[in-house]
Coordinates of C-alpha atoms in Angstrom, one line a residue:
M1 CA 0.0 0.0 0.0
A2 CA 1.2 3.5 -0.8
D3 CA 2.3 5.8 2.0
L4 CA -1.0 7.6 1.9
F5 CA -2.7 4.9 3.9
E6 CA 0.2 3.1 5.5
D7 CA -0.2 4.8 8.9
Y8 CA -3.9 5.6 8.7
R9 CA -5.5 4.8 12.1
L10 CA -9.2 4.2 12.6
G11 CA -10.6 6.8 15.0
P12 CA -13.1 6.7 17.8
G13 CA -16.1 7.2 15.5
W14 CA -17.6 5.1 12.7
D15 CA -15.1 5.1 9.9
E16 CA -17.0 5.6 6.7
M17 CA -14.3 4.3 4.3
F18 CA -13.0 1.4 6.3
G19 CA -15.0 -1.3 8.1
E20 CA -11.7 -2.5 9.5
A21 CA -8.1 -1.6 8.9
S22 CA -7.1 -1.7 5.2
M23 CA -10.6 -3.1 4.2
P24 CA -12.6 -0.4 2.4
R25 CA -16.4 -0.6 2.4
A26 CA -18.1 -1.5 -0.9
S27 CA -19.1 2.1 -1.6
Y28 CA -15.5 3.3 -1.3
E29 CA -13.7 0.6 -3.2
A30 CA -13.3 2.6 -6.4
L31 CA -12.1 5.7 -4.6
H32 CA -9.7 3.6 -2.5
A33 CA -8.3 1.9 -5.6
T34 CA -7.6 5.4 -7.1
L35 CA -6.0 6.9 -4.1
Q36 CA -3.9 3.9 -3.0
P37 CA -1.3 4.1 -5.8
L38 CA -0.8 7.8 -5.5
S39 CA 2.1 9.3 -3.6
S40 CA 1.5 12.0 -1.1
A41 CA 3.2 14.4 -3.5
E42 CA 0.8 13.6 -6.3
L43 CA -2.2 14.0 -4.1
G44 CA -0.8 17.2 -2.7
V45 CA -0.5 18.7 -6.2
R46 CA -4.1 17.9 -6.9
A47 CA -5.1 19.5 -3.5
D48 CA -3.2 22.6 -4.5
V49 CA -5.1 22.8 -7.7
L50 CA -8.4 22.7 -5.8
A51 CA -7.3 25.5 -3.5
R52 CA -6.1 27.7 -6.3
A53 CA -9.3 27.1 -8.3
F54 CA -11.4 28.3 -5.3
L55 CA -9.2 31.3 -4.7
D56 CA -9.2 32.3 -8.4
Q57 CA -13.0 32.1 -8.6
G58 CA -13.6 34.1 -5.3
I59 CA -15.1 31.1 -3.6
T60 CA -14.4 32.3 -0.1
F61 CA -15.8 32.4 3.4
A62 CA -15.3 35.1 6.1
L63 CA -13.8 33.7 9.3
K64 CA -13.4 36.1 12.1
G65 CA -13.5 39.0 9.7
V66 CA -10.9 37.6 7.3
E67 CA -11.9 36.4 3.8
R68 CA -10.2 33.1 2.9
P69 CA -10.6 30.3 0.3
F70 CA -13.3 27.9 1.4
P71 CA -11.3 24.8 2.5
L72 CA -12.3 21.8 0.4
D73 CA -10.7 18.4 1.2
I74 CA -9.7 16.3 -1.8
V75 CA -11.1 13.0 -0.4
P76 CA -14.9 12.9 -1.1
R77 CA -17.5 11.5 1.3
I78 CA -19.5 8.7 -0.3
I79 CA -23.0 7.6 0.6
A80 CA -24.5 4.4 -0.8
A81 CA -27.9 4.6 -2.7
D82 CA -29.8 2.6 0.0
E83 CA -28.5 4.8 2.8
W84 CA -29.4 7.9 0.9
R85 CA -33.0 6.7 0.4
T86 CA -33.3 6.6 4.2
V87 CA -31.9 10.1 4.5
E88 CA -34.1 11.4 1.7
A89 CA -37.3 10.0 3.2
G90 CA -36.3 11.1 6.7
V91 CA -35.6 14.7 5.7
G92 CA -38.8 15.0 3.7
Q93 CA -40.8 13.6 6.6
R94 CA -39.2 16.1 9.0
I95 CA -39.9 19.1 6.7
R96 CA -43.6 18.1 6.3
A97 CA -44.0 18.0 10.0
L98 CA -42.3 21.3 10.6
E99 CA -44.5 22.9 7.8
A100 CA -47.6 21.7 9.6
F101 CA -46.3 23.0 12.9
L102 CA -45.5 26.5 11.6
A103 CA -48.9 26.7 9.9
D104 CA -50.5 25.7 13.2
V105 CA -48.5 27.8 15.6
Y106 CA -49.1 31.0 13.6
G107 CA -52.7 30.0 13.1
A108 CA -55.1 28.0 15.3
A109 CA -52.3 26.8 17.6
Q110 CA -54.1 23.5 18.2
V111 CA -50.7 21.8 18.9
L112 CA -50.4 24.0 21.9
A113 CA -54.0 23.5 23.1
D114 CA -53.4 19.7 22.8
G115 CA -50.3 19.9 24.9
V116 CA -48.0 18.3 22.4
V117 CA -45.7 21.3 22.8
P118 CA -45.9 23.4 25.9
R119 CA -47.1 26.9 25.1
K120 CA -44.2 28.4 27.0
V121 CA -41.7 26.7 24.7
V122 CA -43.1 28.7 21.8
V123 CA -43.8 32.0 23.3
T124 CA -40.4 32.2 25.0
S125 CA -38.5 31.4 21.8
A126 CA -36.4 34.4 20.6
H127 CA -37.5 33.6 17.0
F128 CA -41.2 33.3 17.6
H129 CA -42.6 36.5 15.9
R130 CA -46.2 37.4 16.5
E131 CA -45.9 39.7 13.6
A132 CA -46.1 36.6 11.4
A133 CA -49.4 35.4 12.8
G134 CA -52.1 35.2 10.2
I135 CA -49.8 35.4 7.2
T136 CA -50.8 32.4 5.1
P137 CA -48.9 31.7 1.9
H138 CA -51.3 30.7 -0.9
N139 CA -49.6 27.3 -1.6
G140 CA -49.1 26.7 2.1
V141 CA -45.3 26.7 2.0
R142 CA -43.2 28.4 4.6
I143 CA -40.1 26.3 4.4
H144 CA -39.1 26.7 0.8
V145 CA -35.5 25.8 1.6
A146 CA -34.3 23.7 4.5
G147 CA -30.9 22.4 5.7
V148 CA -31.2 19.6 8.2
D149 CA -27.9 18.8 9.9
L150 CA -27.2 15.1 10.3
I151 CA -24.5 13.1 12.0
R152 CA -23.7 9.3 12.0
D153 CA -23.3 7.9 15.5
E154 CA -20.9 5.2 16.7
Q155 CA -23.0 2.5 14.9
G156 CA -23.2 4.4 11.7
T157 CA -26.9 5.4 12.2
F158 CA -27.9 8.8 10.8
R159 CA -29.3 11.1 13.5
V160 CA -30.6 14.6 13.2
L161 CA -28.4 17.2 15.0
E162 CA -30.5 20.3 14.3
D163 CA -32.9 21.9 11.9
N164 CA -32.3 25.0 9.8
V165 CA -35.4 26.4 8.3
R166 CA -34.8 30.2 8.5
V167 CA -32.2 31.0 5.9
P168 CA -29.9 28.0 5.6
S169 CA -26.6 28.6 3.8
G170 CA -24.0 26.4 2.2
V171 CA -25.5 25.0 -1.0
S172 CA -23.3 27.0 -3.3
Y173 CA -20.3 25.1 -1.9
V174 CA -22.1 21.8 -2.7
M175 CA -22.2 22.9 -6.4
E176 CA -18.8 24.4 -6.6
N177 CA -17.2 21.5 -4.7
R178 CA -18.6 19.1 -7.3
R179 CA -17.3 21.2 -10.3
A180 CA -13.9 21.4 -8.8
M181 CA -13.7 17.7 -7.9
A182 CA -14.7 16.6 -11.4
H183 CA -11.4 18.2 -12.6
V184 CA -9.0 16.8 -10.0
L185 CA -10.4 13.2 -9.6
P186 CA -11.8 12.5 -13.1
E187 CA -10.8 8.9 -13.0
V188 CA -13.0 8.2 -10.0
F189 CA -16.0 9.8 -11.6
A190 CA -15.4 7.6 -14.7
S191 CA -15.7 4.4 -12.5
T192 CA -18.3 5.6 -10.0
R193 CA -22.0 6.3 -10.7
V194 CA -22.5 9.6 -8.7
Q195 CA -25.8 11.4 -8.7
P196 CA -25.5 15.1 -10.0
V197 CA -26.1 18.2 -7.9
D198 CA -26.4 20.8 -10.6
S199 CA -30.2 20.8 -10.8
Y200 CA -30.5 22.6 -7.5
P201 CA -31.0 26.1 -9.0
A202 CA -33.8 24.9 -11.3
Q203 CA -35.5 23.1 -8.4
L204 CA -35.3 26.2 -6.2
L205 CA -36.6 28.5 -9.0
R206 CA -39.5 26.2 -9.6
A207 CA -40.4 26.3 -5.9
L208 CA -40.1 30.0 -5.7
R209 CA -42.3 30.5 -8.8
A210 CA -44.9 28.1 -7.3
A211 CA -45.0 30.3 -4.2
A212 CA -46.1 33.4 -6.1
P213 CA -49.2 35.3 -5.0
V214 CA -52.6 34.3 -6.3
G215 CA -53.2 35.4 -9.9
V216 CA -49.6 35.9 -10.8
S217 CA -48.7 33.5 -13.7
E218 CA -45.3 34.9 -14.6
P219 CA -43.8 35.9 -11.3
T220 CA -40.7 38.1 -10.9
V221 CA -38.3 36.5 -8.4
V222 CA -35.4 38.3 -6.8
V223 CA -32.7 37.2 -4.3
L224 CA -32.4 39.7 -1.5
T225 CA -28.9 40.0 0.0
P226 CA -27.6 42.1 2.9
G227 CA -24.7 43.1 0.7
V228 CA -21.1 42.4 -0.2
F229 CA -19.8 42.3 3.3
N230 CA -22.0 39.4 4.3
S231 CA -20.1 36.1 4.8
A232 CA -22.4 34.2 2.4
Y233 CA -22.5 36.9 -0.4
F234 CA -20.8 34.6 -2.8
E235 CA -23.7 32.1 -2.5
H236 CA -26.3 34.9 -2.9
A237 CA -24.7 36.0 -6.2
L238 CA -24.2 32.5 -7.5
L239 CA -27.8 31.4 -6.9
A240 CA -29.2 34.6 -8.5
R241 CA -27.0 34.0 -11.5
E242 CA -27.8 30.3 -11.8
M243 CA -31.5 31.0 -11.6
G244 CA -31.4 34.0 -14.0
V245 CA -33.0 36.4 -11.5
E246 CA -31.9 39.7 -10.0
L247 CA -29.7 40.0 -7.0
V248 CA -30.9 43.0 -5.0
E249 CA -30.2 44.8 -1.8
G250 CA -32.8 46.5 0.4
R251 CA -32.1 49.9 -1.1
D252 CA -33.1 48.5 -4.5
L253 CA -36.6 47.8 -3.3
I254 CA -39.6 50.1 -2.9
C255 CA -42.8 49.2 -1.1
V256 CA -45.8 51.4 -1.6
G257 CA -49.4 50.5 -1.0
N258 CA -48.4 46.9 -0.2
E259 CA -46.9 46.6 -3.7
V260 CA -43.2 45.8 -3.9
A261 CA -41.1 46.9 -6.8
M262 CA -37.4 47.1 -7.7
R263 CA -35.6 50.0 -9.3
T264 CA -34.2 49.0 -12.7
T265 CA -32.6 50.9 -15.6
A266 CA -36.0 50.8 -17.3
G267 CA -37.9 52.0 -14.3
E268 CA -39.7 50.3 -11.5
Q269 CA -40.6 46.6 -11.9
R270 CA -43.0 44.7 -9.7
V271 CA -41.6 42.0 -7.5
D272 CA -43.7 38.9 -6.6
V273 CA -41.3 36.6 -4.8
I274 CA -38.4 37.5 -2.6
Y275 CA -35.9 34.8 -1.7
R276 CA -34.4 36.7 1.2
R277 CA -31.0 35.9 2.7
I278 CA -31.5 38.4 5.6
D279 CA -32.5 37.4 9.1
D280 CA -36.0 38.4 10.3
E281 CA -34.6 41.1 12.6
F282 CA -33.2 43.1 9.7
L283 CA -35.8 42.4 7.1
D284 CA -38.4 45.1 7.7
P285 CA -37.6 48.2 9.9
V286 CA -41.3 48.9 10.4
H287 CA -41.9 45.7 12.4
F288 CA -38.4 44.7 13.6
R289 CA -35.2 46.6 14.0
A290 CA -36.0 50.2 13.3
D291 CA -32.3 51.0 12.6
S292 CA -32.0 48.3 9.8
V293 CA -30.5 49.7 6.6
V294 CA -30.3 46.4 4.8
G295 CA -34.0 45.6 4.7
C296 CA -37.0 47.3 3.1
A297 CA -39.8 49.0 5.0
G298 CA -43.3 47.5 4.4
L299 CA -42.3 44.0 3.2
L300 CA -44.2 42.3 6.0
N301 CA -47.4 44.3 5.3
A302 CA -47.1 43.4 1.6
A303 CA -46.8 39.7 2.5
R304 CA -49.8 39.9 4.8
A305 CA -51.8 41.5 2.0
G306 CA -50.9 38.7 -0.3
R307 CA -49.0 40.9 -2.7
V308 CA -45.6 39.4 -2.3
T309 CA -44.2 36.1 -1.0
I310 CA -41.2 36.1 1.3
A311 CA -39.1 32.9 1.2
N312 CA -38.4 31.5 3.7
A313 CA -41.3 32.8 5.7
V314 CA -40.9 35.3 8.5
G315 CA -41.1 33.5 11.9
N316 CA -39.7 30.1 10.8
G317 CA -37.0 30.5 13.5
V318 CA -39.3 29.1 16.2
A319 CA -38.8 25.7 14.4
D320 CA -35.0 26.2 14.6
D321 CA -35.1 26.6 18.4
K322 CA -33.1 23.7 19.8
L323 CA -35.6 23.2 22.6
L324 CA -38.3 22.8 20.0
Y325 CA -36.0 20.3 18.3
T326 CA -36.6 17.9 21.1
Y327 CA -40.3 17.8 20.3
V328 CA -40.0 17.2 16.6
P329 CA -40.4 13.4 16.9
D330 CA -43.7 14.1 18.7
L331 CA -44.7 16.5 16.0
I332 CA -44.1 13.8 13.3
R333 CA -46.4 11.5 15.2
Y334 CA -49.0 14.3 15.8
Y335 CA -49.3 15.7 12.3
L336 CA -48.3 12.8 10.1
D337 CA -49.3 9.8 12.2
E338 CA -45.9 8.3 11.4
E339 CA -42.9 7.1 13.4
P340 CA -39.7 9.3 12.8
I341 CA -37.4 7.8 10.2
L342 CA -34.4 9.7 11.4
P343 CA -33.9 9.8 15.2
N344 CA -32.7 12.8 17.2
V345 CA -29.5 12.8 19.2
E346 CA -30.3 12.0 22.8
T347 CA -31.1 15.4 24.4
Y348 CA -31.9 16.7 27.8
R349 CA -34.4 19.6 28.3
L350 CA -33.3 21.8 31.2
D351 CA -36.2 24.1 31.8
D352 CA -39.1 22.0 33.2
D353 CA -37.6 19.4 35.5
A354 CA -35.3 20.2 38.4
D355 CA -34.0 16.7 38.6
V356 CA -32.9 16.7 35.0
L357 CA -31.2 20.0 35.4
A358 CA -29.4 18.8 38.5
H359 CA -28.3 15.6 36.7
V360 CA -26.9 17.7 33.8
L361 CA -25.1 20.1 36.0
D362 CA -23.4 17.2 37.7
R363 CA -22.2 15.8 34.4
L364 CA -21.2 19.0 32.5
D365 CA -17.8 17.5 31.8
E366 CA -19.4 14.5 29.9
L367 CA -22.1 16.3 27.8
V368 CA -22.4 18.8 25.0
I369 CA -24.2 22.0 26.0
K370 CA -25.8 24.2 23.4
P371 CA -27.6 27.6 23.4
V372 CA -31.1 27.0 22.0
D373 CA -30.9 30.1 19.7
G374 CA -27.3 29.6 18.6
S375 CA -26.1 28.9 15.0
G376 CA -22.9 28.2 13.3
G377 CA -21.5 26.4 16.3
A378 CA -21.4 29.6 18.4
G379 CA -21.7 29.0 22.1
I380 CA -21.4 25.3 22.1
V381 CA -19.4 23.8 25.0
I382 CA -18.1 20.3 24.7
G383 CA -17.7 19.3 28.3
S384 CA -14.8 16.8 27.8
Q385 CA -12.7 19.4 26.1
A386 CA -13.6 22.4 28.4
T387 CA -11.4 23.7 31.2
D388 CA -12.6 23.8 34.8
Q389 CA -13.0 27.6 34.5
E390 CA -15.1 27.2 31.4
L391 CA -17.3 24.7 33.0
A392 CA -17.8 26.9 36.1
R393 CA -18.8 29.8 33.9
L394 CA -21.2 27.5 32.0
R395 CA -22.8 26.3 35.2
E396 CA -23.6 29.8 36.2
R397 CA -25.2 30.6 32.8
V398 CA -27.2 27.4 32.7
E399 CA -28.5 27.9 36.3
K400 CA -29.5 31.4 35.5
D401 CA -31.4 30.6 32.3
P402 CA -32.2 26.8 31.9
R403 CA -34.6 27.7 29.0
G404 CA -31.7 29.0 27.0
W405 CA -29.8 25.7 26.9
I406 CA -30.1 22.0 26.0
A407 CA -27.7 19.2 26.8
Q408 CA -26.8 16.3 24.5
R409 CA -24.6 13.2 24.9
E410 CA -21.3 13.6 23.3
V411 CA -21.5 11.6 20.0
A412 CA -18.3 10.4 18.4
L413 CA -19.2 11.7 14.9
S414 CA -18.3 9.4 12.0
M415 CA -15.0 9.9 10.4
V416 CA -13.7 10.1 6.8
P417 CA -10.0 10.1 5.6
T418 CA -8.9 13.7 5.2
L419 CA -5.7 15.1 3.7
V420 CA -3.8 16.7 6.6
G421 CA -0.3 17.9 5.6
N422 CA 0.9 15.1 3.3
R423 CA -1.0 12.2 5.0
L424 CA -4.5 10.9 5.2
R425 CA -6.0 11.2 8.7
A426 CA -9.4 10.3 10.1
R427 CA -11.5 13.5 10.8
H428 CA -15.0 13.9 12.1
V429 CA -17.8 15.0 9.7
D430 CA -21.4 15.9 9.6
L431 CA -23.9 16.4 6.7
R432 CA -26.3 19.2 5.8
P433 CA -28.7 17.9 3.1
F434 CA -30.7 20.7 1.4
A435 CA -34.4 20.2 0.8
V436 CA -36.6 22.3 -1.5
N437 CA -40.4 22.4 -1.0
D438 CA -42.6 23.5 -3.9
G439 CA -45.9 22.7 -2.2
E440 CA -46.3 19.4 -4.0
K441 CA -43.3 17.5 -2.9
V442 CA -40.1 17.9 -0.8
W443 CA -37.1 17.4 -3.1
V444 CA -33.8 16.6 -1.4
L445 CA -30.6 17.5 -3.2
P446 CA -28.7 14.2 -3.6
G447 CA -25.6 15.0 -1.6
G448 CA -25.5 18.0 0.6
L449 CA -22.7 19.8 2.4
T450 CA -20.3 17.6 4.3
R451 CA -18.4 19.6 6.8
V452 CA -15.2 18.3 8.4
A453 CA -13.5 19.3 11.6
L454 CA -9.9 19.8 10.6
P455 CA -8.1 19.8 14.0
E456 CA -7.5 16.3 15.4
G457 CA -10.2 15.2 17.8
A458 CA -12.4 18.3 17.1
L459 CA -16.2 17.8 17.0
V460 CA -17.3 21.3 15.9
V461 CA -17.4 21.1 12.1
N462 CA -19.0 24.5 11.3
S463 CA -17.2 26.5 8.6
S464 CA -17.8 29.6 10.7
Q465 CA -15.7 27.9 13.4
G466 CA -12.8 27.0 11.1
G467 CA -14.1 23.7 9.6
G468 CA -13.7 22.6 6.0
S469 CA -15.8 20.7 3.6
K470 CA -15.9 17.6 1.4
D471 CA -17.7 16.8 -1.8
T472 CA -20.6 14.4 -1.0
W473 CA -21.2 11.7 -3.5
V474 CA -24.5 9.9 -3.5
L475 CA -24.2 6.7 -5.5
T476 CA -26.9 5.4 -7.8
D477 CA -28.2 1.8 -7.3
G478 CA -26.9 0.7 -10.7
L479 CA -30.4 0.3 -12.1
T480 CA -30.7 3.7 -13.7
D481 CA -29.1 4.8 -16.9
P482 CA -27.0 7.8 -16.2
A483 CA -28.5 9.9 -19.0
V484 CA -32.0 9.2 -17.8
L485 CA -31.0 9.9 -14.2
E486 CA -29.4 13.2 -15.3
E487 CA -32.5 14.3 -17.1
A488 CA -34.8 13.3 -14.2
L489 CA -32.7 15.2 -11.7
D490 CA -32.1 18.2 -13.9
P491 CA -35.5 19.0 -15.4
P492 CA -35.7 21.8 -18.0
V493 CA -36.8 25.2 -16.7
T494 CA -37.4 28.4 -18.5
V495 CA -35.3 31.1 -17.0
A496 CA -36.3 34.7 -17.3
P497 CA -33.6 37.1 -18.7
A498 CA -31.9 39.2 -16.1
S499 CA -30.6 41.9 -18.5
Q500 CA -31.7 45.2 -17.1
G501 CA -30.3 44.9 -13.6
P502 CA -31.4 46.8 -10.6
D503 CA -30.7 50.5 -10.5
P504 CA -28.1 51.0 -7.7
G505 CA -30.0 54.2 -6.8
P506 CA -28.2 57.4 -5.8
D507 CA -24.5 57.3 -5.3
L508 CA -24.1 56.7 -1.6
G509 CA -20.4 56.9 -1.6
P510 CA -18.4 54.7 0.8
V511 CA -20.6 52.1 2.6
S512 CA -21.3 53.5 6.1
A513 CA -20.0 51.7 9.1
Q514 CA -23.5 50.9 10.2
Q515 CA -24.5 49.4 6.9
Q516 CA -21.3 47.3 6.8
Q517 CA -21.9 46.0 10.3
Q518 CA -25.5 45.1 9.5
Q519 CA -24.4 43.3 6.3
Q520 CA -22.1 41.2 8.4
A521 CA -24.6 40.6 11.2
A522 CA -27.6 39.7 9.0
R523 CA -25.7 36.7 7.9
S524 CA -28.3 34.0 7.3
T525 CA -27.7 30.8 9.2
P526 CA -23.9 30.2 9.1
C527 CA -22.8 26.9 7.7

């Protein structure tokens, strides 16, 4: 065996490539056969090509205020067809249950009256917005795009780690990772039947058009971005370009008489669907932060009047609350009369049982403690890796606000070989599959964003915390002709020309400090 694998050690988690030392699983055999003869120098050259390609194309991510190339590992993560069918069904089931919950909680609230979810869990959530009550999208969709974070536990079972149904980010890296990998490992693609990912923009555009207000047959769709200083701006621009729609900022929009329009070089043009990449708090200064300079006043009133659709819907964040996460299996049973396909990670609620709280406080050094409204890995404390001082501070915070925290057992996330220096090493990974809901079905992108914790032993994989990514290959079952599969997964869609472009408005000169800060803060859900 070449030196790439000669000192590779199986880690504490489920190794996705190897069932045992030097014995690759069936789904990884072709990849293993390609990598095995390569020297570390040869693989390093290909890895350098990847990094240069991302840098040249401006595929970057802001980490602690510094723009850097998005780290893509050269070893892909592979998921067998039968495993993916379980993921696909489980993610779709979860989205359908959360859709029903959001419609209910902002409507009749029967789920609260029936005691399935305690009322206080909802009304104390930082992301439950009463301003969204009574806004009913005509096709019933509030979660147009979702990112459901999954991990594989010590037995290789997929489990849900958290739900992201506000403004999930990261899908652009899925598409760009695939394009880059096709150039650096073409021989593996030639011998492996990998499902494509390039149909995502067409699927998203179809769902956004389907969400248009009643009576609009040819809707105008825009992507609303906070601006160039946002960490996910590359993704906003990419999706707008791939869908053939305009990328706009708040200052490009006008809302008068509950009608929304954008300034263009040919005058004002009506807007019917806004795919917003701005958090609720910055979206509409009339109803939320009055100092917002990245949103547009009047958007929520226009949505309530049925004149514009905001995707994803305002108020979805209550379903992202990590305390609500613990009730999702019950919501699946309540709304769908089904058993959950994908289990949660074992989780403790700390706000309603003094014995549970005491038990968790006694075991802080053994558990993972998470803030319920956190995102991007911010605020997570892994007890086994924390100092005594950190645990003491955490204890004080949890005792002061039990509602603000959940506790989970520390799961040894599955591991995939990752190029570290000039050797392959086992590193922990998770997976964010992206789902698109058009009101008729929930379509799950075959793959998703695999995030990898690059430091040895690290369990926090978020890119905003210094993690990297892998291309995720979902294999076909060998029964489908590749040409037919490609056509099925990449259906034709008519894209409206985006030639006029939004009028940038009056010359505002340098971006103000306030506007720059808000562009950075209104950052969608970090990946």
